[in-house]
Every structure is written in C-alpha cells, then in structure tokens.
Tab-separated table of C-alpha atoms in Angstrom:
chain	number	residue	atom	x	y	z
A	1	MET	CA	-6.035	-1.568	5.113
A	2	LEU	CA	-3.029	-3.681	3.743
A	3	THR	CA	-3.302	-7.440	3.524
A	4	LEU	CA	-0.962	-10.230	3.217
A	5	PRO	CA	-0.134	-11.231	-0.304
A	6	THR	CA	-2.013	-14.312	-1.550
A	7	HIS	CA	1.233	-16.315	-2.166
A	8	LEU	CA	2.431	-15.650	1.391
A	9	LEU	CA	-0.997	-16.250	2.921
A	10	THR	CA	-1.299	-19.691	1.107
A	11	ALA	CA	2.291	-20.549	2.155
A	12	ILE	CA	1.462	-19.825	5.930
A	13	GLU	CA	-1.748	-21.731	5.874
A	14	ALA	CA	0.013	-24.730	4.485
A	15	GLU	CA	2.506	-24.610	7.288
A	16	LEU	CA	-0.040	-24.238	9.867
A	17	SER	CA	-2.231	-26.960	8.635
A	18	GLN	CA	0.382	-29.538	9.713
A	19	ILE	CA	0.043	-28.809	13.412
A	20	PRO	CA	-2.990	-29.033	15.783
A	21	THR	CA	-4.508	-25.748	16.697
A	22	HIS	CA	-4.244	-26.439	20.514
A	23	GLU	CA	-0.322	-26.940	20.106
A	24	LEU	CA	-0.043	-23.689	18.129
A	25	ILE	CA	-2.102	-21.833	20.878
A	26	THR	CA	0.308	-23.136	23.583
A	27	ALA	CA	3.338	-22.214	21.481
A	28	ALA	CA	1.923	-18.791	20.737
A	29	ASP	CA	1.429	-18.159	24.491
A	30	GLU	CA	5.002	-19.142	25.238
A	31	LEU	CA	6.202	-16.776	22.570
A	32	SER	CA	4.078	-14.038	24.032
A	33	GLN	CA	5.692	-14.664	27.446
A	34	PHE	CA	9.271	-14.376	25.914
A	35	TYR	CA	8.546	-11.116	24.370
A	36	ARG	CA	7.341	-9.779	27.651
A	37	SER	CA	10.378	-11.153	29.483
A	38	PRO	CA	13.685	-9.164	30.274
A	39	ARG	CA	15.843	-8.567	27.268
A	40	HIS	CA	18.520	-11.107	28.306
A	41	ASN	CA	16.254	-14.045	29.173
A	42	PRO	CA	17.647	-16.942	27.019
A	43	PHE	CA	15.129	-18.468	24.630
A	44	ILE	CA	15.692	-21.178	22.120
A	45	LEU	CA	13.025	-21.131	19.368
A	46	LYS	CA	11.609	-24.591	18.423
A	47	PRO	CA	10.078	-25.217	15.082
A	48	LEU	CA	6.844	-25.094	16.823
A	49	HIS	CA	7.499	-21.621	18.171
A	50	CYS	CA	8.528	-20.507	14.584
A	51	LEU	CA	5.195	-21.696	13.327
A	52	ALA	CA	3.227	-19.887	16.053
A	53	TYR	CA	5.393	-16.798	15.098
A	54	LEU	CA	3.989	-17.129	11.595
A	55	ALA	CA	0.327	-17.005	12.920
A	56	VAL	CA	0.520	-14.397	15.571
A	57	ARG	CA	3.584	-11.964	14.825
A	58	LEU	CA	4.450	-12.215	11.006
A	59	PRO	CA	1.195	-10.585	9.670
A	60	ALA	CA	1.968	-7.551	11.829
A	61	THR	CA	5.705	-7.391	11.172
A	62	PHE	CA	4.938	-7.684	7.507
A	63	MET	CA	2.405	-4.800	7.341
A	64	VAL	CA	4.990	-2.572	9.309
A	65	ALA	CA	7.907	-3.561	7.035
A	66	THR	CA	5.718	-2.821	3.888
A	67	VAL	CA	4.818	0.663	5.157
A	68	VAL	CA	8.364	1.421	5.938
A	69	CYS	CA	9.927	-0.133	2.979
A	70	ALA	CA	7.394	1.825	0.641
A	71	ARG	CA	9.407	5.022	1.720
A	72	LEU	CA	12.737	3.745	0.238
A	73	PRO	CA	14.000	5.024	-3.150
A	74	GLN	CA	13.306	2.576	-5.767
A	75	GLN	CA	16.997	2.423	-7.128
A	76	MET	CA	18.225	0.371	-4.298
A	77	THR	CA	18.779	-3.203	-5.538
A	78	SER	CA	20.530	-5.167	-2.743
A	79	LEU	CA	19.530	-5.930	0.858
A	80	LEU	CA	21.211	-7.148	3.935
A	81	ASP	CA	18.633	-8.021	6.637
A	82	CYS	CA	20.211	-8.359	10.133
A	83	GLY	CA	17.788	-10.647	12.085
A	84	ALA	CA	15.666	-11.638	9.118
A	85	GLY	CA	13.439	-14.207	10.935
A	86	PRO	CA	11.386	-16.029	8.281
A	87	GLY	CA	12.245	-13.457	5.638
A	88	THR	CA	9.574	-10.767	6.433
A	89	LEU	CA	11.344	-7.826	5.061
A	90	LEU	CA	12.172	-9.752	1.792
A	91	TRP	CA	8.408	-10.455	1.314
A	92	ALA	CA	7.651	-6.916	2.090
A	93	LEU	CA	10.084	-5.670	-0.652
A	94	SER	CA	8.712	-8.278	-2.977
A	95	SER	CA	5.098	-7.157	-2.418
A	96	LEU	CA	6.097	-3.671	-3.285
A	97	GLN	CA	7.600	-4.797	-6.583
A	98	HIS	CA	10.946	-3.235	-5.448
A	99	PRO	CA	13.722	-3.860	-8.076
A	100	LEU	CA	15.633	-6.093	-5.639
A	101	LYS	CA	18.249	-8.265	-7.308
A	102	GLN	CA	20.172	-9.739	-4.386
A	103	ALA	CA	19.588	-10.193	-0.715
A	104	THR	CA	21.675	-11.509	2.118
A	105	LEU	CA	19.657	-12.738	5.243
A	106	TYR	CA	21.340	-13.078	8.553
A	107	GLU	CA	19.366	-15.111	11.122
A	108	ARG	CA	20.551	-16.928	14.229
A	109	ASP	CA	17.985	-19.493	14.507
A	110	ARG	CA	18.054	-22.561	12.245
A	111	SER	CA	14.417	-23.212	12.447
A	112	PHE	CA	13.516	-19.711	11.206
A	113	VAL	CA	16.114	-20.021	8.299
A	114	ALA	CA	14.547	-23.448	7.303
A	115	LEU	CA	11.054	-21.873	7.593
A	116	GLY	CA	11.964	-18.885	5.802
A	117	GLN	CA	13.628	-20.930	2.885
A	118	ARG	CA	10.314	-22.951	2.513
A	119	LEU	CA	8.220	-19.726	2.439
A	120	GLN	CA	10.448	-18.348	-0.072
A	121	LYS	CA	9.602	-20.942	-2.672
A	122	SER	CA	6.235	-19.484	-2.828
A	123	MET	CA	7.490	-15.900	-3.588
A	124	PRO	CA	6.417	-14.826	-7.054
A	125	ASP	CA	9.790	-13.285	-7.974
A	126	THR	CA	11.851	-15.926	-6.235
A	127	GLN	CA	13.793	-16.657	-9.544
A	128	THR	CA	14.727	-13.074	-10.306
A	129	ILE	CA	16.343	-12.466	-6.672
A	130	ASP	CA	19.524	-14.044	-5.632
A	131	VAL	CA	18.921	-14.853	-1.977
A	132	ASP	CA	21.621	-15.975	0.374
A	133	TRP	CA	20.425	-17.313	3.853
A	134	ARG	CA	23.104	-17.388	6.500
A	135	THR	CA	22.722	-18.770	10.012
A	136	ILE	CA	24.708	-16.098	11.889
A	137	THR	CA	24.839	-14.566	15.342
A	138	LEU	CA	25.141	-10.812	14.648
A	139	GLN	CA	27.504	-10.114	17.635
A	140	THR	CA	30.059	-12.346	16.302
A	141	GLN	CA	30.457	-10.769	13.040
A	142	ASP	CA	33.303	-8.052	12.848
A	143	SER	CA	31.967	-6.480	9.596
A	144	PHE	CA	29.164	-6.941	7.139
A	145	PRO	CA	29.474	-7.074	3.354
A	146	SER	CA	28.281	-3.988	1.440
A	147	HIS	CA	24.666	-3.715	0.312
A	148	ASP	CA	22.526	-0.809	-0.873
A	149	ILE	CA	20.043	-1.272	2.136
A	150	VAL	CA	20.953	-2.739	5.512
A	151	SER	CA	18.013	-3.348	7.754
A	152	ILE	CA	17.680	-4.174	11.482
A	153	SER	CA	14.174	-5.050	12.298
A	154	TYR	CA	12.909	-5.870	15.808
A	155	VAL	CA	16.473	-6.654	16.964
A	156	LEU	CA	17.939	-3.705	19.081
A	157	ASN	CA	15.810	-4.430	22.101
A	158	GLU	CA	17.143	-7.937	22.320
A	159	LEU	CA	20.732	-6.574	22.728
A	160	ASP	CA	22.493	-4.735	25.410
A	161	LEU	CA	23.560	-1.143	24.623
A	162	SER	CA	27.166	-2.130	23.697
A	163	SER	CA	25.967	-4.751	21.206
A	164	GLN	CA	23.486	-2.162	19.720
A	165	LYS	CA	26.122	0.341	19.054
A	166	GLN	CA	28.353	-2.279	17.456
A	167	LEU	CA	25.746	-3.522	15.258
A	168	ILE	CA	24.596	0.073	14.115
A	169	SER	CA	28.183	0.884	13.263
A	170	ARG	CA	28.699	-2.201	11.295
A	171	ALA	CA	25.334	-1.649	9.471
A	172	TRP	CA	26.228	1.903	8.573
A	173	SER	CA	29.720	0.979	7.160
A	174	ALA	CA	28.013	-1.746	5.088
A	175	ALA	CA	25.167	0.188	3.771
A	176	THR	CA	26.104	1.938	0.364
A	177	GLN	CA	22.681	3.990	0.372
A	178	ALA	CA	20.538	3.358	3.581
A	179	VAL	CA	19.920	1.842	7.003
A	180	VAL	CA	16.514	0.867	7.977
A	181	ILE	CA	15.730	0.201	11.607
A	182	ILE	CA	12.299	-0.936	12.887
A	183	GLU	CA	11.323	-1.347	16.564
A	184	PRO	CA	8.102	-1.923	18.467
A	185	GLY	CA	6.280	1.365	19.224
A	186	THR	CA	6.888	1.249	22.889
A	187	PRO	CA	8.623	3.858	25.073
A	188	GLN	CA	11.574	1.232	25.165
A	189	GLY	CA	11.528	0.911	21.470
A	190	PHE	CA	11.591	4.575	20.940
A	191	LYS	CA	14.491	4.933	23.510
A	192	SER	CA	16.613	2.377	21.359
A	193	LEU	CA	15.701	4.196	18.205
A	194	LEU	CA	16.742	7.593	19.723
A	195	GLN	CA	20.105	6.134	20.604
A	196	ALA	CA	20.608	4.661	17.200
A	197	ARG	CA	19.434	8.072	15.613
A	198	GLN	CA	22.018	9.923	17.276
A	199	GLN	CA	24.758	7.397	16.677
A	200	LEU	CA	23.912	7.431	12.968
A	201	ILE	CA	23.947	11.233	12.740
A	202	ASP	CA	27.327	11.338	14.464
A	203	GLN	CA	28.587	9.031	11.833
A	204	GLY	CA	27.304	11.277	9.151
A	205	ALA	CA	23.872	9.911	8.274
A	206	CYS	CA	20.963	12.042	7.116
A	207	ILE	CA	17.572	10.797	8.775
A	208	PHE	CA	15.446	10.435	5.598
A	209	ALA	CA	12.305	9.351	7.417
A	210	PRO	CA	10.356	9.854	9.467
A	211	CYS	CA	12.158	12.859	10.852
A	212	PRO	CA	12.132	15.824	8.728
A	213	HIS	CA	15.424	17.119	10.074
A	214	ASN	CA	18.665	15.858	11.721
A	215	LEU	CA	18.189	18.119	14.765
A	216	THR	CA	17.397	17.024	18.438
A	217	CYS	CA	14.220	14.946	18.418
A	218	PRO	CA	11.567	17.312	19.956
A	219	MET	CA	9.835	14.254	21.685
A	220	ALA	CA	13.086	13.199	23.502
A	221	GLY	CA	12.756	13.318	27.216
A	222	GLY	CA	9.046	13.897	27.235
A	223	GLU	CA	6.057	11.846	28.395
A	224	ASP	CA	5.047	11.079	24.761
A	225	TRP	CA	7.194	9.111	22.231
A	226	CYS	CA	7.326	9.093	18.418
A	227	HIS	CA	5.597	6.069	16.935
A	228	PHE	CA	3.254	4.954	14.292
A	229	SER	CA	0.434	2.404	13.741
A	230	ALA	CA	-0.404	-0.112	10.875
A	231	ARG	CA	-3.854	-1.765	10.865
A	232	LEU	CA	-4.085	-5.262	9.696
A	233	PRO	CA	-6.923	-7.668	9.142
A	234	ARG	CA	-6.815	-10.924	11.107
A	235	SER	CA	-7.489	-14.172	9.296
A	236	SER	CA	-9.586	-16.742	10.953
A	237	TRP	CA	-6.486	-18.697	11.995
A	238	HIS	CA	-4.946	-15.636	13.307
A	239	ARG	CA	-7.798	-15.005	15.578
A	240	GLN	CA	-7.957	-18.494	16.674
A	241	ILE	CA	-4.405	-19.012	17.535
A	242	LYS	CA	-3.940	-15.659	19.121
A	243	GLN	CA	-7.374	-16.115	20.893
A	244	ALA	CA	-8.498	-12.759	19.904
A	245	GLN	CA	-11.993	-11.442	19.250
A	246	LEU	CA	-11.467	-8.443	16.756
A	247	ALA	CA	-11.182	-8.826	13.116
A	248	PHE	CA	-8.432	-6.448	12.990
A	249	GLU	CA	-5.354	-5.335	15.025
A	250	ASP	CA	-3.353	-2.210	15.308
A	251	GLU	CA	0.434	-2.702	15.314
A	252	LYS	CA	2.512	0.147	16.929
A	253	TYR	CA	5.988	0.705	15.665
A	254	CYS	CA	9.044	3.093	15.598
A	255	TYR	CA	11.358	3.229	12.542
A	256	LEU	CA	14.257	5.112	11.079
A	257	ILE	CA	15.534	5.468	7.486
A	258	ALA	CA	19.027	6.913	7.524
A	259	THR	CA	20.785	7.624	4.162
A	260	LYS	CA	24.109	8.456	2.939
A	261	GLU	CA	22.664	10.946	0.569
A	262	LYS	CA	21.753	14.281	2.443
A	263	SER	CA	18.010	14.553	1.816
A	264	HIS	CA	14.782	14.412	3.844
A	265	GLU	CA	11.683	12.826	2.596
A	266	ALA	CA	9.319	15.574	3.770
A	267	LYS	CA	9.377	19.006	5.362
A	268	TYR	CA	6.594	17.896	7.922
A	269	ARG	CA	5.591	14.484	9.501
A	270	ILE	CA	2.106	13.725	10.819
A	271	ILE	CA	3.000	12.251	14.316
A	272	LYS	CA	-0.405	11.506	15.575
A	273	ARG	CA	-3.767	10.355	14.082
A	274	PRO	CA	-5.484	13.375	12.534
A	275	LEU	CA	-8.233	14.816	14.410
A	276	ARG	CA	-11.310	15.228	11.949
A	277	LYS	CA	-14.314	17.152	12.903
A	278	SER	CA	-17.018	18.907	11.065
A	279	GLY	CA	-15.524	21.577	8.962
A	280	HIS	CA	-11.881	21.198	9.968
A	281	VAL	CA	-8.952	18.874	10.395
A	282	THR	CA	-6.256	19.099	13.019
A	283	LEU	CA	-2.723	17.840	12.369
A	284	ASP	CA	0.061	17.213	14.890
A	285	LEU	CA	3.366	17.730	13.053
A	286	CYS	CA	6.996	17.100	13.454
A	287	THR	CA	8.900	20.163	11.805
A	288	PRO	CA	12.481	21.460	11.721
A	289	SER	CA	11.443	24.046	14.142
A	290	GLY	CA	9.779	21.572	16.623
A	291	LEU	CA	6.352	20.180	17.222
A	292	LYS	CA	3.403	22.134	15.664
A	293	ARG	CA	-0.332	21.786	15.728
A	294	SER	CA	-2.094	22.915	12.466
A	295	THR	CA	-5.892	23.303	12.036
A	296	LEU	CA	-7.109	23.349	8.499
A	297	SER	CA	-10.554	24.476	7.840
A	298	LYS	CA	-13.108	24.309	4.795
A	299	ARG	CA	-12.224	27.800	4.091
A	300	ASP	CA	-8.689	26.557	3.017
A	301	LYS	CA	-10.438	24.555	0.275
A	302	ILE	CA	-7.644	22.633	-1.624
A	303	ILE	CA	-5.262	22.151	1.397
A	304	TYR	CA	-8.367	21.150	3.606
A	305	SER	CA	-9.300	18.452	0.938
A	306	LYS	CA	-5.808	16.977	1.126
A	307	ALA	CA	-5.913	16.976	4.980
A	308	ARG	CA	-9.061	14.910	4.894
A	309	ASN	CA	-7.165	12.102	3.179
A	310	VAL	CA	-3.879	11.977	5.112
A	311	VAL	CA	-3.203	9.442	7.825
A	312	TRP	CA	-0.922	9.159	10.822
A	313	GLY	CA	2.647	8.936	9.584
A	314	ASP	CA	2.152	10.587	6.297
A	315	THR	CA	4.322	13.466	5.097
A	316	TRP	CA	2.801	16.889	5.008
A	317	ILE	CA	3.488	19.921	2.829
C-alpha cells in the first residue's frame, strides 16, 4: 500500500494545525456537496476549502497520480499540468524520482496556487526543478507552451463537451511526448475518458496505457466501465475530518496515457481484481481481440506464480 511522502505529510499537518477541526469538517462537507453537484454549478474555493481538500482529497488523488505516473517513460523531463490544484501531480513525479527539470502548473484558483507554493517549499528536490505557477483559466488559453508531458487531472468532468474537446486538442498540440488524463472511476468519468480517447486517436495518438490497443474500447456502451482502484491508508486527521471509520480507503479512477510514439505498454491489461482461489487464479483481461477471461492453475507453475502476485491494473504477458 502506497503512503504519502514524509515531507508532504509533514507539510499538510502543518497547514491543518492552524485551523480548528470543526471548521475543517464543515468545509470538507461543503466540498463534498460541490463534487456531487451538477457540473456547471459555480463554486469559489475559499482558503478553508483548500485546506479541507488537503485533508480529504489530496491523499487519494496523490496515490492515483503516483500509480499513473509510474507508467510514464523516464526520459520525459518537462511537465505542463492543466488544473494543478495544490501541485499533486508534481509531488507524485517527485516521489517517483522522475528526472523532471521543469514544470508549468496552471490553476485557476488563487488559494490553491498559494497553498501549492507553500507545500512546494517542503519538496526534497524543489531546488532542482524549475517550477512556474500560473493562475489561469484553461478555457481562455488559445494554445499551451510545449512540454514533454501535458496532464489533465480531474478536470474534464468540470467542463462542457465543447470545452473538453478544445482542452484535449490544445494539450495534444503542446505535448512533445505524452498526454496524461485522470478522471474519477465513475461511469461519467469513463464516458469523458472515452470521448477524449477517440479524439486523441483521431489526432494521431497511440494509447500507451491502460489500453493495449487503439481499437474500439470493448467496454464502450456496456453496463460495466473501465476503471481501476488505489488503496491508501488514512491518517488520524484524515479519518477525523472526513468522519470516516476505516483506516484505509479505495479510490476508483480512470486514466489514459496517449503518446506521440507508436507503442503500447503491454499486450494485455488486467481490468478487474484478480480472483484467487485454491489452486488457480482467474484474470479478466483487455486484449487487442477484446475482453478475455484467463484461468491459470498450479499446473502452469511459473505463470501461475506470476499470476498470484499481479493486481488490478497491472500489465499481463
């Protein structure tokens, strides 16, 4: 199970310690109501909402960003993050010791920018990365500057379809190597990702991950949807402010990594939690020929041993 980096955890605790817990609980509840509201409901973040976000949302989004960014090739050295929040993706790349040298972070909310800049001071490699924070509304930008990676995390579902398409087009034009998109692992998040996937393919992209192909998604139009899960431990303040009982939570997410280079990360992708029973493991796979269920038994020896150790979202041979 992944955990927050010590430097980030300490920085968050320092921020939260300045505010009474009951105020953070109220702000977290307001934030939750906003996320459940219709897409176009106006919402202006207050500094207190941003701090509540640190407690109840950043741990989960950090875990997801870390899992997704771990799939990126290591040679990418510059990042444009569209909708950076408090710099979550930057922290994820830092925790992976990715050789990032330059990052441009676009965020529309000034409170998030100020918070992100404070958190960044605690980042171990802050002196080796040139970070440029910009308070920008994405829809007002006609084009983006070129970067190796252009990321769009938890943004698409806040935009109408026309704005989504414009953002994806500009992101693809600006990316020299890859576009990364992350959305909640909900049917609506998957729908937005499917639209982005097709648009990127139409623009010449190769879907590097999670898809093992550029063909029509075999889960499109069905009752199920492609998503994954990241488990994270909850700290005492996380549980208290979120008013949760469990010591962990599972964050469902959808994602895409689209690259300029024509290559796929894997031949098969494990799209559900592996079913492990006595003497055999059953894997649900996405393959270039569609969805496939594969059962490996002890008789398969080496491949069975490998199957015992894979998790939902891993590649498969």
